[in-house]
Short mmCIF file of C-alpha atoms and ligand atoms in Angstrom, two decimals:
data_model
loop_
_atom_site.label_atom_id
_atom_site.label_comp_id
_atom_site.label_asym_id
_atom_site.label_seq_id
_atom_site.Cartn_x
_atom_site.Cartn_y
_atom_site.Cartn_z
CA UNK P 1 -21.76 -10.26 -19.54
CA UNK P 2 -24.76 -8.27 -20.69
CA UNK P 3 -25.05 -6.48 -24.00
CA UNK P 4 -28.13 -4.35 -23.44
CA UNK P 5 -28.86 -1.00 -21.85
CA UNK P 6 -28.98 -1.80 -18.17
CA UNK P 7 -30.98 0.21 -15.67
CA UNK P 8 -28.91 0.18 -12.49
CA UNK P 9 -30.92 0.40 -9.30
CA UNK P 10 -27.94 2.33 -7.94
CA UNK P 11 -28.18 5.26 -10.35
CA UNK P 12 -27.66 6.33 -13.93
CA UNK P 13 -27.74 3.87 -16.78
CA UNK P 14 -24.59 2.62 -18.37
CA UNK P 15 -25.08 2.04 -22.06
CA UNK P 16 -23.23 -1.22 -22.42
CA UNK P 17 -23.62 -1.23 -26.21
CA UNK P 18 -22.04 2.22 -26.39
CA UNK P 19 -19.15 1.01 -24.22
CA UNK P 20 -18.67 -1.86 -26.68
CA UNK P 21 -18.90 0.54 -29.62
CA UNK P 22 -16.20 2.66 -28.02
CA UNK P 23 -13.96 -0.40 -28.47
CA UNK P 24 -14.05 -1.97 -25.01
CA UNK P 25 -13.45 -5.69 -25.56
CA UNK P 26 -13.21 -6.95 -21.97
CA UNK P 27 -15.95 -8.32 -19.73
CA UNK P 28 -18.63 -5.86 -18.61
CA UNK P 29 -20.51 -6.60 -15.40
CA UNK P 30 -23.67 -4.85 -14.23
CA UNK P 31 -25.96 -5.41 -11.22
CA UNK P 32 -27.83 -7.97 -13.38
CA UNK P 33 -24.80 -10.22 -13.18
CA UNK P 34 -25.53 -10.83 -9.48
CA UNK P 35 -22.74 -12.99 -8.06
CA UNK P 36 -20.02 -12.02 -10.51
CA UNK P 37 -20.90 -8.33 -10.06
CA UNK P 38 -20.84 -8.63 -6.26
CA UNK P 39 -17.52 -10.47 -6.30
CA UNK P 40 -15.96 -7.90 -8.63
CA UNK P 41 -17.11 -4.84 -6.68
CA UNK P 42 -15.84 -6.12 -3.30
CA UNK P 43 -12.71 -4.34 -2.04
CA UNK P 44 -10.43 -5.10 0.90
CA UNK P 45 -11.89 -2.55 3.30
CA UNK P 46 -15.37 -3.74 4.33
CA UNK P 47 -16.38 -0.13 5.08
CA UNK P 48 -16.91 0.42 1.35
CA UNK P 49 -19.90 -1.51 -0.02
CA UNK P 50 -20.32 0.51 -3.20
CA UNK P 51 -22.40 -0.30 -6.28
CA UNK P 52 -20.94 0.90 -9.57
CA UNK P 53 -23.40 1.22 -12.44
CA UNK P 54 -21.06 -1.05 -14.42
CA UNK P 55 -17.69 -2.72 -14.01
CA UNK P 56 -15.48 -2.69 -17.12
CA UNK P 57 -12.86 -5.43 -16.74
CA UNK P 58 -9.96 -4.25 -18.91
CA UNK P 59 -7.58 -6.76 -20.49
CA UNK P 60 -5.46 -4.38 -22.59
CA UNK P 61 -4.34 -0.75 -22.72
CA UNK P 62 -6.79 -0.36 -25.64
CA UNK P 63 -9.62 -1.36 -23.28
CA UNK P 64 -8.51 1.35 -20.86
CA UNK P 65 -8.44 3.93 -23.67
CA UNK P 66 -11.95 2.89 -24.74
CA UNK P 67 -13.37 2.91 -21.21
CA UNK P 68 -11.96 6.37 -20.49
CA UNK P 69 -13.30 7.77 -23.78
CA UNK P 70 -16.71 6.26 -23.09
CA UNK P 71 -16.83 7.57 -19.51
CA UNK P 72 -15.99 11.09 -20.65
CA UNK P 73 -18.41 11.07 -23.57
CA UNK P 74 -21.24 9.94 -21.29
CA UNK P 75 -20.13 11.97 -18.27
CA UNK P 76 -19.80 8.94 -16.01
CA UNK P 77 -17.55 9.41 -12.99
CA UNK P 78 -14.90 6.68 -12.80
CA UNK P 79 -12.90 4.69 -10.29
CA UNK P 80 -9.77 2.67 -11.10
CA UNK P 81 -9.28 -0.68 -9.36
CA UNK P 82 -6.01 -2.65 -9.36
CA UNK P 83 -5.42 -4.55 -6.10
CA UNK P 84 -8.43 -3.04 -4.30
CA UNK P 85 -6.39 -2.28 -1.16
CA UNK P 86 -7.11 1.44 -0.94
CA UNK P 87 -8.05 1.79 2.71
CA UNK P 88 -9.72 5.11 1.82
CA UNK P 89 -12.07 3.32 -0.60
CA UNK P 90 -10.81 5.17 -3.68
CA UNK P 91 -10.98 2.14 -5.95
CA UNK P 92 -14.73 1.72 -5.87
CA UNK P 93 -17.66 3.99 -6.63
CA UNK P 94 -21.43 4.28 -6.39
CA UNK P 95 -23.22 4.72 -9.73
CA UNK P 96 -20.17 5.47 -11.90
CA UNK P 97 -18.01 3.28 -14.10
CA UNK P 98 -15.49 1.11 -12.31
CA UNK P 99 -12.51 0.31 -14.54
CA UNK P 100 -11.18 -2.96 -13.14
CA UNK P 101 -7.57 -3.68 -14.14
CA UNK P 102 -7.31 -7.06 -12.39
CA UNK P 103 -7.56 -9.12 -15.60
CA UNK P 104 -4.28 -7.49 -16.73
CA UNK P 105 -1.95 -10.15 -15.29
CA UNK P 106 1.05 -10.15 -17.64
CA UNK P 107 4.48 -10.60 -15.99
CA UNK P 108 7.79 -10.74 -17.89
CA UNK P 109 11.02 -11.30 -15.97
CA UNK P 110 14.36 -10.56 -17.63
CA UNK P 111 16.79 -12.43 -15.35
CA UNK P 112 19.87 -11.23 -17.22
CA UNK P 113 18.98 -7.54 -17.29
CA UNK P 114 17.35 -7.91 -13.85
CA UNK P 115 14.18 -6.17 -14.93
CA UNK P 116 10.49 -7.01 -14.61
CA UNK P 117 7.59 -5.77 -16.72
CA UNK P 118 4.22 -6.25 -15.06
CA UNK P 119 0.73 -5.26 -16.03
CA UNK P 120 -1.51 -3.23 -13.75
CA UNK P 121 -3.60 -6.08 -12.33
CA UNK P 122 -0.68 -7.98 -10.81
CA UNK P 123 -0.51 -8.42 -7.03
CA UNK P 124 2.72 -8.61 -5.04
CA UNK P 125 2.17 -12.33 -4.39
CA UNK P 126 2.06 -12.95 -8.14
CA UNK P 127 5.06 -10.66 -8.77
CA UNK P 128 7.20 -12.30 -6.07
CA UNK P 129 6.32 -15.82 -7.23
CA UNK P 130 7.48 -15.03 -10.79
CA UNK P 131 10.64 -13.10 -9.85
CA UNK P 132 11.70 -15.64 -7.24
CA UNK P 133 11.90 -18.34 -9.89
CA UNK P 134 15.09 -16.49 -10.80
CA UNK P 135 16.12 -15.61 -7.22
CA UNK P 136 15.10 -11.99 -7.82
CA UNK P 137 12.78 -9.48 -6.14
CA UNK P 138 12.10 -5.80 -5.74
CA UNK P 139 10.58 -3.98 -2.79
CA UNK P 140 6.99 -5.20 -2.60
CA UNK P 141 4.01 -5.19 -0.25
CA UNK P 142 4.05 -6.83 3.16
CA UNK P 143 0.90 -8.69 2.13
CA UNK P 144 0.62 -10.78 -1.01
CA UNK P 145 -2.80 -9.46 -2.08
CA UNK P 146 -1.82 -5.78 -2.34
CA UNK P 147 -1.77 -4.48 -5.91
CA UNK P 148 1.55 -3.54 -7.50
CA UNK P 149 -0.15 -0.52 -9.12
CA UNK P 150 -1.62 1.60 -6.30
CA UNK P 151 1.22 0.55 -3.98
CA UNK P 152 3.98 1.76 -6.33
CA UNK P 153 2.26 4.98 -7.40
CA UNK P 154 1.77 5.95 -3.74
CA UNK P 155 5.34 5.08 -2.59
CA UNK P 156 5.58 1.32 -1.92
CA UNK P 157 7.03 0.54 1.47
CA UNK P 158 8.20 -3.04 1.99
CA UNK P 159 10.64 -5.23 3.89
CA UNK P 160 13.39 -4.72 1.28
CA UNK P 161 13.31 -0.92 1.42
CA UNK P 162 16.27 -0.29 3.75
CA UNK P 163 18.48 -2.15 1.28
CA UNK P 164 16.85 -1.37 -2.07
CA UNK P 165 14.57 1.66 -1.58
CA UNK P 166 10.82 1.97 -2.06
CA UNK P 167 8.94 0.32 -4.92
CA UNK P 168 8.70 3.78 -6.51
CA UNK P 169 12.50 4.07 -6.31
CA UNK P 170 12.82 0.83 -8.28
CA UNK P 171 10.40 1.91 -11.00
CA UNK P 172 12.23 2.28 -14.32
CA UNK P 173 9.33 3.20 -16.56
CA UNK P 174 5.56 3.21 -16.77
CA UNK P 175 3.06 3.00 -19.65
CA UNK P 176 0.34 5.54 -18.98
CA UNK P 177 -3.04 6.14 -20.59
CA UNK P 178 -3.94 9.79 -20.07
CA UNK P 179 -7.47 11.12 -19.92
CA UNK P 180 -7.28 12.38 -23.52
CA UNK P 181 -6.45 8.87 -24.75
CA UNK P 182 -2.71 9.23 -25.29
CA UNK P 183 -0.58 6.21 -24.41
CA UNK P 184 2.79 7.46 -23.13
CA UNK P 185 5.92 5.93 -21.70
CA UNK P 186 7.24 7.81 -18.69
CA UNK P 187 10.83 7.27 -17.54
CA UNK P 188 13.92 9.29 -16.64
CA UNK P 189 14.34 10.04 -20.36
CA UNK P 190 10.75 10.09 -21.72
CA UNK P 191 8.26 12.50 -20.18
CA UNK P 192 10.58 12.79 -17.16
CA UNK P 193 8.37 15.27 -15.33
CA UNK P 194 5.44 12.86 -15.53
CA UNK P 195 7.75 10.10 -14.29
CA UNK P 196 8.71 12.32 -11.34
CA UNK P 197 5.04 12.81 -10.45
CA UNK P 198 4.01 9.18 -10.86
CA UNK P 199 6.42 8.24 -8.07
CA UNK P 200 4.25 9.41 -5.18
CA UNK P 201 1.50 11.31 -6.99
CA UNK P 202 -0.75 8.23 -7.17
CA UNK P 203 -3.24 7.78 -10.00
CA UNK P 204 -3.69 11.52 -10.56
CA UNK P 205 -2.28 11.73 -14.09
CA UNK P 206 -3.67 8.71 -15.89
CA UNK P 207 -4.03 4.94 -15.76
CA UNK P 208 -0.73 3.09 -15.64
CA UNK P 209 -1.16 -0.11 -17.61
CA UNK P 210 2.39 -1.47 -17.29
CA UNK P 211 5.25 -1.01 -14.82
CA UNK P 212 8.93 -1.77 -15.39
CA UNK P 213 11.01 -2.47 -12.26
CA UNK P 214 14.64 -2.99 -11.36
CA UNK P 215 15.21 -6.39 -9.71
CA UNK P 216 17.74 -7.50 -7.10
CA UNK P 217 19.14 -10.85 -5.98
CA UNK P 218 17.11 -11.97 -2.94
CA UNK P 219 16.82 -15.45 -1.41
CA UNK P 220 15.17 -17.66 -2.48
CA UNK P 221 15.71 -18.72 1.16
CA UNK P 222 16.55 -16.07 3.76
CA UNK P 223 16.78 -16.01 7.54
CA UNK P 224 13.71 -14.35 9.03
CA UNK P 225 10.36 -14.72 10.74
CA UNK P 226 8.88 -13.62 14.03
CA UNK P 227 9.35 -13.68 17.78
CA UNK P 228 6.55 -12.71 20.16
CA UNK P 229 6.23 -11.73 23.82
CA UNK P 230 3.33 -11.05 26.19
CA UNK P 231 2.40 -7.36 26.05
CA UNK P 232 3.61 -6.61 29.60
CA UNK P 233 7.15 -7.01 28.28
CA UNK P 234 6.63 -4.22 25.73
CA UNK P 235 8.77 -1.56 27.49
CA UNK P 236 11.97 -3.66 27.41
CA UNK P 237 11.23 -5.24 24.00
CA UNK P 238 10.54 -1.85 22.37
CA UNK P 239 13.66 -0.22 23.74
CA UNK P 240 15.85 -3.14 22.78
CA UNK P 241 14.35 -3.17 19.28
CA UNK P 242 14.84 0.57 18.88
CA UNK P 243 18.44 0.51 20.10
CA UNK P 244 19.34 -2.47 17.91
CA UNK P 245 17.74 -1.06 14.76
CA UNK P 246 19.29 2.39 15.18
CA UNK P 247 22.68 1.05 14.04
CA UNK P 248 21.56 -2.11 12.25
CA UNK P 249 23.00 -2.79 8.78
CA UNK P 250 20.61 -2.09 5.94
CA UNK P 251 20.51 -5.80 5.10
CA UNK P 252 18.20 -6.15 8.12
CA UNK P 253 14.46 -5.54 7.76
CA UNK P 254 12.38 -5.42 10.93
CA UNK P 255 9.18 -4.11 12.46
CA UNK P 256 7.60 -4.11 15.89
CA UNK P 257 3.96 -5.20 15.91
CA UNK P 258 1.42 -4.69 18.70
CA UNK P 259 -1.33 -7.22 18.20
CA UNK P 260 -3.29 -9.96 19.91
CA UNK P 261 -1.56 -13.35 19.68
CA UNK P 262 -3.27 -15.59 17.12
CA UNK P 263 -4.78 -18.95 18.15
CA UNK P 264 -1.99 -20.71 16.24
CA UNK P 265 -0.27 -23.96 17.23
CA UNK P 266 3.09 -22.17 17.56
CA UNK P 267 1.65 -19.86 20.27
CA UNK P 268 1.58 -21.23 23.86
CA UNK P 269 -2.05 -21.65 25.04
CA UNK P 270 -1.70 -19.02 27.79
CA UNK P 271 -0.74 -16.35 25.19
CA UNK P 272 -3.37 -17.15 22.54
CA UNK P 273 -5.85 -14.31 22.11
CA UNK P 274 -3.91 -12.17 24.60
CA UNK P 275 -2.26 -8.77 23.93
CA UNK P 276 1.26 -9.35 22.62
CA UNK P 277 4.18 -7.57 21.03
CA UNK P 278 6.06 -9.20 18.15
CA UNK P 279 9.24 -8.50 16.25
CA UNK P 280 9.14 -9.42 12.60
CA UNK P 281 12.58 -9.49 11.04
CA UNK P 282 14.64 -10.74 8.12
CA UNK P 283 18.17 -10.52 6.75
CA UNK P 284 18.91 -10.35 3.02
CA UNK P 285 22.28 -12.14 3.03
CA UNK P 286 23.03 -15.84 3.37
CA UNK P 287 21.05 -17.86 5.92
CA UNK P 288 24.17 -18.27 8.09
CA UNK P 289 24.90 -14.55 8.05
CA UNK P 290 21.27 -13.82 8.83
CA UNK P 291 21.23 -16.16 11.84
CA UNK P 292 24.34 -14.48 13.20
CA UNK P 293 23.38 -10.86 12.52
CA UNK P 294 19.79 -11.25 13.71
CA UNK P 295 20.75 -13.13 16.89
CA UNK P 296 20.43 -10.06 19.15
CA UNK P 297 16.80 -9.66 18.04
CA UNK P 298 16.03 -13.34 17.72
CA UNK P 299 17.38 -14.36 21.08
CA UNK P 300 16.43 -11.32 23.16
CA UNK P 301 14.64 -12.22 26.38
CA UNK P 302 13.82 -15.88 25.58
CA UNK P 303 10.69 -15.16 23.50
CA UNK P 304 7.83 -17.59 24.22
CA UNK P 305 6.98 -17.62 20.50
CA UNK P 306 9.91 -18.16 18.15
CA UNK P 307 9.20 -18.79 14.48
CA UNK P 308 12.40 -17.25 13.16
CA UNK P 309 14.74 -19.34 11.00
CA UNK P 310 15.44 -20.18 7.36
CA UNK P 311 12.34 -19.29 5.33
CA UNK P 312 11.61 -18.92 1.59
CA UNK P 313 11.31 -15.23 0.67
CA UNK P 314 7.81 -15.81 -0.77
CA UNK P 315 6.68 -17.28 2.57
CA UNK P 316 8.14 -14.37 4.48
CA UNK P 317 6.22 -12.00 2.20
CA UNK P 318 3.01 -13.88 3.06
CA UNK P 319 3.63 -14.03 6.82
CA UNK P 320 1.03 -11.38 7.72
CA UNK P 321 -1.62 -12.63 5.24
CA UNK P 322 -3.51 -14.94 7.65
CA UNK P 323 -4.00 -12.15 10.20
CA UNK P 324 -5.43 -9.72 7.61
CA UNK P 325 -8.46 -11.22 5.87
CA UNK P 326 -10.41 -8.96 3.47
CA UNK P 327 -13.88 -7.65 4.31
CA UNK P 328 -13.32 -6.38 7.86
CA UNK P 329 -13.76 -2.69 8.63
CA UNK P 330 -10.47 -0.77 8.51
CA UNK P 331 -9.63 2.79 9.55
CA UNK P 332 -5.92 3.67 9.33
CA UNK P 333 -3.39 6.33 10.11
CA UNK P 334 0.33 6.35 9.47
CA UNK P 335 3.02 8.95 10.08
CA UNK P 336 6.74 9.42 9.73
CA UNK P 337 8.74 10.09 12.90
CA UNK P 338 11.84 12.21 13.28
CA UNK P 339 13.01 10.25 16.33
CA UNK P 340 11.91 7.48 18.66
CA UNK P 341 12.68 8.85 22.12
CA UNK P 342 11.81 7.01 25.34
CA UNK P 343 8.78 9.30 25.66
CA UNK P 344 7.66 8.36 22.15
CA UNK P 345 8.07 4.66 22.95
CA UNK P 346 5.96 5.07 26.11
CA UNK P 347 3.29 7.02 24.23
CA UNK P 348 3.21 4.32 21.57
CA UNK P 349 2.79 1.56 24.17
CA UNK P 350 -0.01 3.53 25.85
CA UNK P 351 -1.85 3.96 22.53
CA UNK P 352 -1.60 0.23 21.83
CA UNK P 353 -2.87 -0.56 25.34
CA UNK P 354 -5.97 1.58 24.78
CA UNK P 355 -6.96 -0.16 21.51
CA UNK P 356 -10.72 -0.67 21.42
CA UNK P 357 -10.72 -3.76 19.18
CA UNK P 358 -8.63 -6.92 19.63
CA UNK P 359 -8.14 -7.05 15.85
CA UNK P 360 -6.50 -3.61 15.77
CA UNK P 361 -2.76 -3.39 15.23
CA UNK P 362 0.02 -0.87 15.72
CA UNK P 363 3.36 -1.14 13.92
CA UNK P 364 6.65 0.70 14.43
CA UNK P 365 9.47 0.32 11.92
CA UNK P 366 12.76 2.04 11.06
CA UNK P 367 13.20 4.28 8.04
CA UNK P 368 16.50 5.37 6.54
CA UNK P 369 18.89 3.20 4.55
CA UNK P 370 18.34 3.24 0.80
CA UNK P 371 15.10 5.23 1.18
CA UNK P 372 17.13 8.14 2.53
CA UNK P 373 19.80 7.78 -0.19
CA UNK P 374 17.38 9.09 -2.83
CA UNK P 375 17.50 12.89 -2.99
CA UNK P 376 14.38 14.56 -1.59
CA UNK P 377 13.63 16.23 -4.93
CA UNK P 378 14.14 13.14 -7.11
CA UNK P 379 10.51 12.01 -6.82
CA UNK P 380 7.24 13.53 -5.67
CA UNK P 381 7.62 11.74 -2.32
CA UNK P 382 8.61 13.76 0.74
CA UNK P 383 10.01 12.86 4.14
CA UNK P 384 12.95 10.63 3.21
CA UNK P 385 14.94 11.68 6.26
CA UNK P 386 12.44 10.06 8.65
CA UNK P 387 14.20 7.64 10.99
CA UNK P 388 11.01 5.78 12.00
CA UNK P 389 7.42 5.42 10.91
CA UNK P 390 4.32 4.03 12.57
CA UNK P 391 1.03 2.57 11.43
CA UNK P 392 -2.13 2.57 13.53
CA UNK P 393 -4.76 0.23 12.11
CA UNK P 394 -8.26 0.18 13.61
CA UNK P 395 -9.79 -3.13 12.51
CA UNK P 396 -13.20 -4.52 13.51
CA UNK P 397 -16.33 -6.11 12.03
CA UNK P 398 -19.48 -4.55 13.53
CA UNK P 399 -20.58 -1.27 11.83
CA UNK P 400 -22.27 -0.24 15.09
CA UNK P 401 -18.80 0.08 16.62
CA UNK P 402 -17.39 2.42 13.96
CA UNK P 403 -17.28 5.49 16.15
CA UNK P 404 -15.30 3.98 19.02
CA UNK P 405 -12.64 2.34 16.84
CA UNK P 406 -12.23 5.36 14.56
CA UNK P 407 -11.99 7.46 17.73
CA UNK P 408 -9.14 5.30 19.01
CA UNK P 409 -7.14 5.73 15.79
CA UNK P 410 -7.65 9.49 15.80
CA UNK P 411 -6.74 9.76 19.51
CA UNK P 412 -3.56 7.74 18.89
CA UNK P 413 -2.64 10.03 16.01
CA UNK P 414 -2.98 13.03 18.33
CA UNK P 415 -1.03 11.37 21.13
CA UNK P 416 1.90 10.66 18.79
CA UNK P 417 1.78 14.07 17.11
CA UNK P 418 4.76 15.52 19.08
CA UNK P 419 7.15 13.13 17.30
CA UNK P 420 5.70 13.10 13.80
CA UNK P 421 7.01 14.78 10.67
CA UNK P 422 5.28 15.14 7.34
CA UNK P 423 5.88 12.92 4.37
CA UNK P 424 4.94 9.93 2.34
CA UNK P 425 2.31 8.06 4.36
CA UNK P 426 -0.74 8.86 2.19
CA UNK P 427 -1.11 5.26 0.98
CA UNK P 428 -1.96 4.24 4.53
CA UNK P 429 -4.47 6.97 5.38
CA UNK P 430 -8.21 6.43 5.63
CA UNK P 431 -9.52 9.91 5.05
CA UNK P 432 -7.28 12.51 3.55
CA UNK P 433 -8.37 16.09 3.08
CA UNK P 434 -6.86 18.64 0.74
CA UNK P 435 -4.88 20.31 3.55
CA UNK P 436 -3.24 17.04 4.52
CA UNK P 437 -2.31 16.27 0.90
CA UNK P 438 -0.70 19.69 0.41
CA UNK P 439 1.13 19.42 3.69
CA UNK P 440 2.42 15.92 2.91
CA UNK P 441 4.02 16.95 -0.38
CA UNK P 442 5.09 20.43 0.77
CA UNK P 443 4.27 23.65 -1.10
CA UNK P 444 6.93 23.41 -3.85
CA UNK P 445 6.20 19.78 -4.77
CA UNK P 446 2.48 20.37 -4.58
CA UNK P 447 2.73 23.19 -7.12
CA UNK P 448 4.80 20.96 -9.39
CA UNK P 449 2.14 18.25 -9.10
CA UNK P 450 -0.62 20.78 -9.91
CA UNK P 451 1.31 21.77 -13.06
CA UNK P 452 1.40 18.09 -14.07
CA UNK P 453 -2.29 17.72 -13.30
CA UNK P 454 -3.04 20.77 -15.46
CA UNK P 455 -1.12 19.18 -18.31
CA UNK P 456 -2.40 15.60 -18.08
CA UNK P 457 -5.80 15.81 -16.37
CA UNK P 458 -7.09 19.40 -16.30
CA UNK P 459 -10.71 18.21 -15.91
CA UNK P 460 -9.86 16.02 -12.87
CA UNK P 461 -11.22 12.84 -14.43
CA UNK P 462 -8.88 10.92 -12.12
CA UNK P 463 -10.10 12.21 -8.80
CA UNK P 464 -10.71 9.08 -6.73
CA UNK P 465 -7.23 9.15 -5.27
CA UNK P 466 -5.04 11.35 -3.06
CA UNK P 467 -6.33 14.11 -5.26
CA UNK P 468 -4.16 16.89 -6.66
CA UNK P 469 -6.73 19.44 -7.76
CA UNK P 470 -6.03 21.04 -11.13
CA UNK P 471 -5.92 24.84 -11.31
CA UNK P 472 -9.33 24.95 -12.97
CA UNK P 473 -10.91 23.27 -9.92
CA UNK P 474 -9.61 25.84 -7.45
C1 LIG R 501 -3.91 -5.14 3.87
C2 LIG R 501 -3.07 -4.04 3.32
C3 LIG R 501 -1.71 -4.13 3.38
C4 LIG R 501 -0.91 -3.07 2.89
N1 LIG R 501 0.44 -3.17 2.98
C5 LIG R 501 1.21 -2.16 2.50
C6 LIG R 501 2.63 -2.22 2.58
O1 LIG R 501 3.21 -3.18 3.06
N2 LIG R 501 3.33 -1.18 2.10
C7 LIG R 501 2.72 -0.09 1.53
O2 LIG R 501 3.42 0.84 1.10
N3 LIG R 501 1.39 -0.01 1.45
C8 LIG R 501 0.63 -1.01 1.93
N4 LIG R 501 -0.72 -0.91 1.87
C9 LIG R 501 -1.31 0.32 1.31
C10 LIG R 501 -1.37 0.16 -0.19
O3 LIG R 501 -0.09 0.34 -0.75
C11 LIG R 501 -2.29 1.20 -0.81
O4 LIG R 501 -3.58 1.04 -0.29
C12 LIG R 501 -2.30 1.06 -2.32
O5 LIG R 501 -2.95 2.17 -2.88
C13 LIG R 501 -2.97 -0.21 -2.74
O6 LIG R 501 -2.81 -0.42 -4.10
P1 LIG R 501 -3.85 -1.37 -4.86
O7 LIG R 501 -3.47 -1.42 -6.28
O8 LIG R 501 -4.00 -2.64 -4.10
O9 LIG R 501 -5.16 -0.56 -4.58
P2 LIG R 501 -6.42 -0.01 -5.32
O10 LIG R 501 -7.39 0.16 -4.21
O11 LIG R 501 -6.84 -0.82 -6.47
O12 LIG R 501 -5.93 1.42 -5.82
C14 LIG R 501 -5.43 2.37 -4.94
C15 LIG R 501 -5.40 3.74 -5.62
O13 LIG R 501 -4.55 3.71 -6.74
C16 LIG R 501 -5.29 4.01 -7.93
N5 LIG R 501 -4.81 3.10 -8.96
C17 LIG R 501 -4.75 1.76 -8.87
N6 LIG R 501 -4.21 1.26 -9.98
C18 LIG R 501 -3.90 2.29 -10.78
C19 LIG R 501 -3.31 2.38 -12.05
N7 LIG R 501 -2.92 1.30 -12.70
N8 LIG R 501 -3.14 3.59 -12.60
C20 LIG R 501 -3.54 4.71 -11.93
N9 LIG R 501 -4.11 4.67 -10.71
C21 LIG R 501 -4.29 3.47 -10.13
C22 LIG R 501 -6.73 3.78 -7.57
O14 LIG R 501 -7.60 4.53 -8.35
C23 LIG R 501 -6.75 4.23 -6.11
O15 LIG R 501 -6.79 5.63 -6.04
C24 LIG R 501 -1.53 -1.94 2.33
C25 LIG R 501 -2.92 -1.85 2.27
C26 LIG R 501 -3.70 -2.89 2.76
C27 LIG R 501 -5.19 -2.76 2.73
#
């Protein structure tokens, strides 16, 4: 930590003493802090190697209030970092002040009331570990390192969603620091309009320092895991998966993943490193019920890779971690689908076959269930009637190859366009323009979000997000 005025070779100076005087008590890192600064500014997507003038590592809501006041007084642009998983690079910035919430790690589980209070720096791995000590969970990320904060504010799609809804649907209240320094609680009864907007409107209205969630009984051991086939079996595997999931009970979570088989001991040598298609599935009842109900997926076509069976919920939540290390280059698209016809399945298989990087992945998963139970107007999120959604992840390491891999993602998006419908996929999008944001929310919700923005952030201080532009900016 440095307590002097630091000239940043990246841009304007950040007056560290003035940040302290504003009441910021947490650690402050500048480029002078070499290794610690570099570690703190690194985000998941290796395409964003940005150099903030300073990183203010908040430990309390008071730190957030102080950092926001300081940034506004000194006209520093800001970025807010929680889990650092924004694939669009929103949570980092060149030259401005990065407010890093990761030191805010508080977690309180109320096992009787089945509620959790978590601070903004908590990841889903940390959340699940704490809640599972009581056999409880809420819908969380499909990777342990994703932040609770950005995930929930943008929707929060996870394996539990068909039974328990999105993370945003399980949010009971949020503590929010607004740009003018107010600390508010938003819930169905306090600032309900703000609460409506926080569930899908991202970080547009302030910094959420604490989230309160509803919890559900899950596990601790469930039946789940993965089966995998060589890619040439994709047509039959996809159709079987689609037909099974169409009528599957909401206690079943599942997704179809097009990937290259990892060089893991459980993969036969002839499949390692080869194009494959996998089904990842779980059941939220007893292990015996899960084995029985999942049998049609588990046993279909004698899969050459079968790692499905009793598994602790926390291990299931971490199952895709090893295949997704941080630091690689990522360019993503995701869309909701109104139906998964045979033509759509074939188009999806063709897109996966034309992937330009072996690290790239395509995922198809069913919507519906508890997500569709929530009325369309209850939150800012749109598209709850979608029956399927897909993700197309371009992933590679060499910057010289950017164009070809980005081109593949964009071409796949176009190829699948006939079956897509608009709605809540913004959390998974790499570059999102104003038109796409308006279209995703729909005109009526967008206007409602603009009214909230005008009330809570008329100067657009919080703009490194899926930005709702205030009226004054139009
Ligand atoms: C590897 C990987 C796996 C993923 N898996 C899933 C998944 O299973 N399901 C899913 O729905 N999404 C998933 N996502 C997408 C993810 O939900 C979004 O990228 C989300 O925004 C990440 O939240 P974060 O806190 O980690 O990110 P950050 O990059 O820290 O923040 C993301 C955005 O939220 C804002 N923000 C963060 N914290 C706050 C706060 N406390 N108050 C106000 N604004 C804030 C940031 O400014 C930024 O605009 C995944 C992303 C990655 C990279």
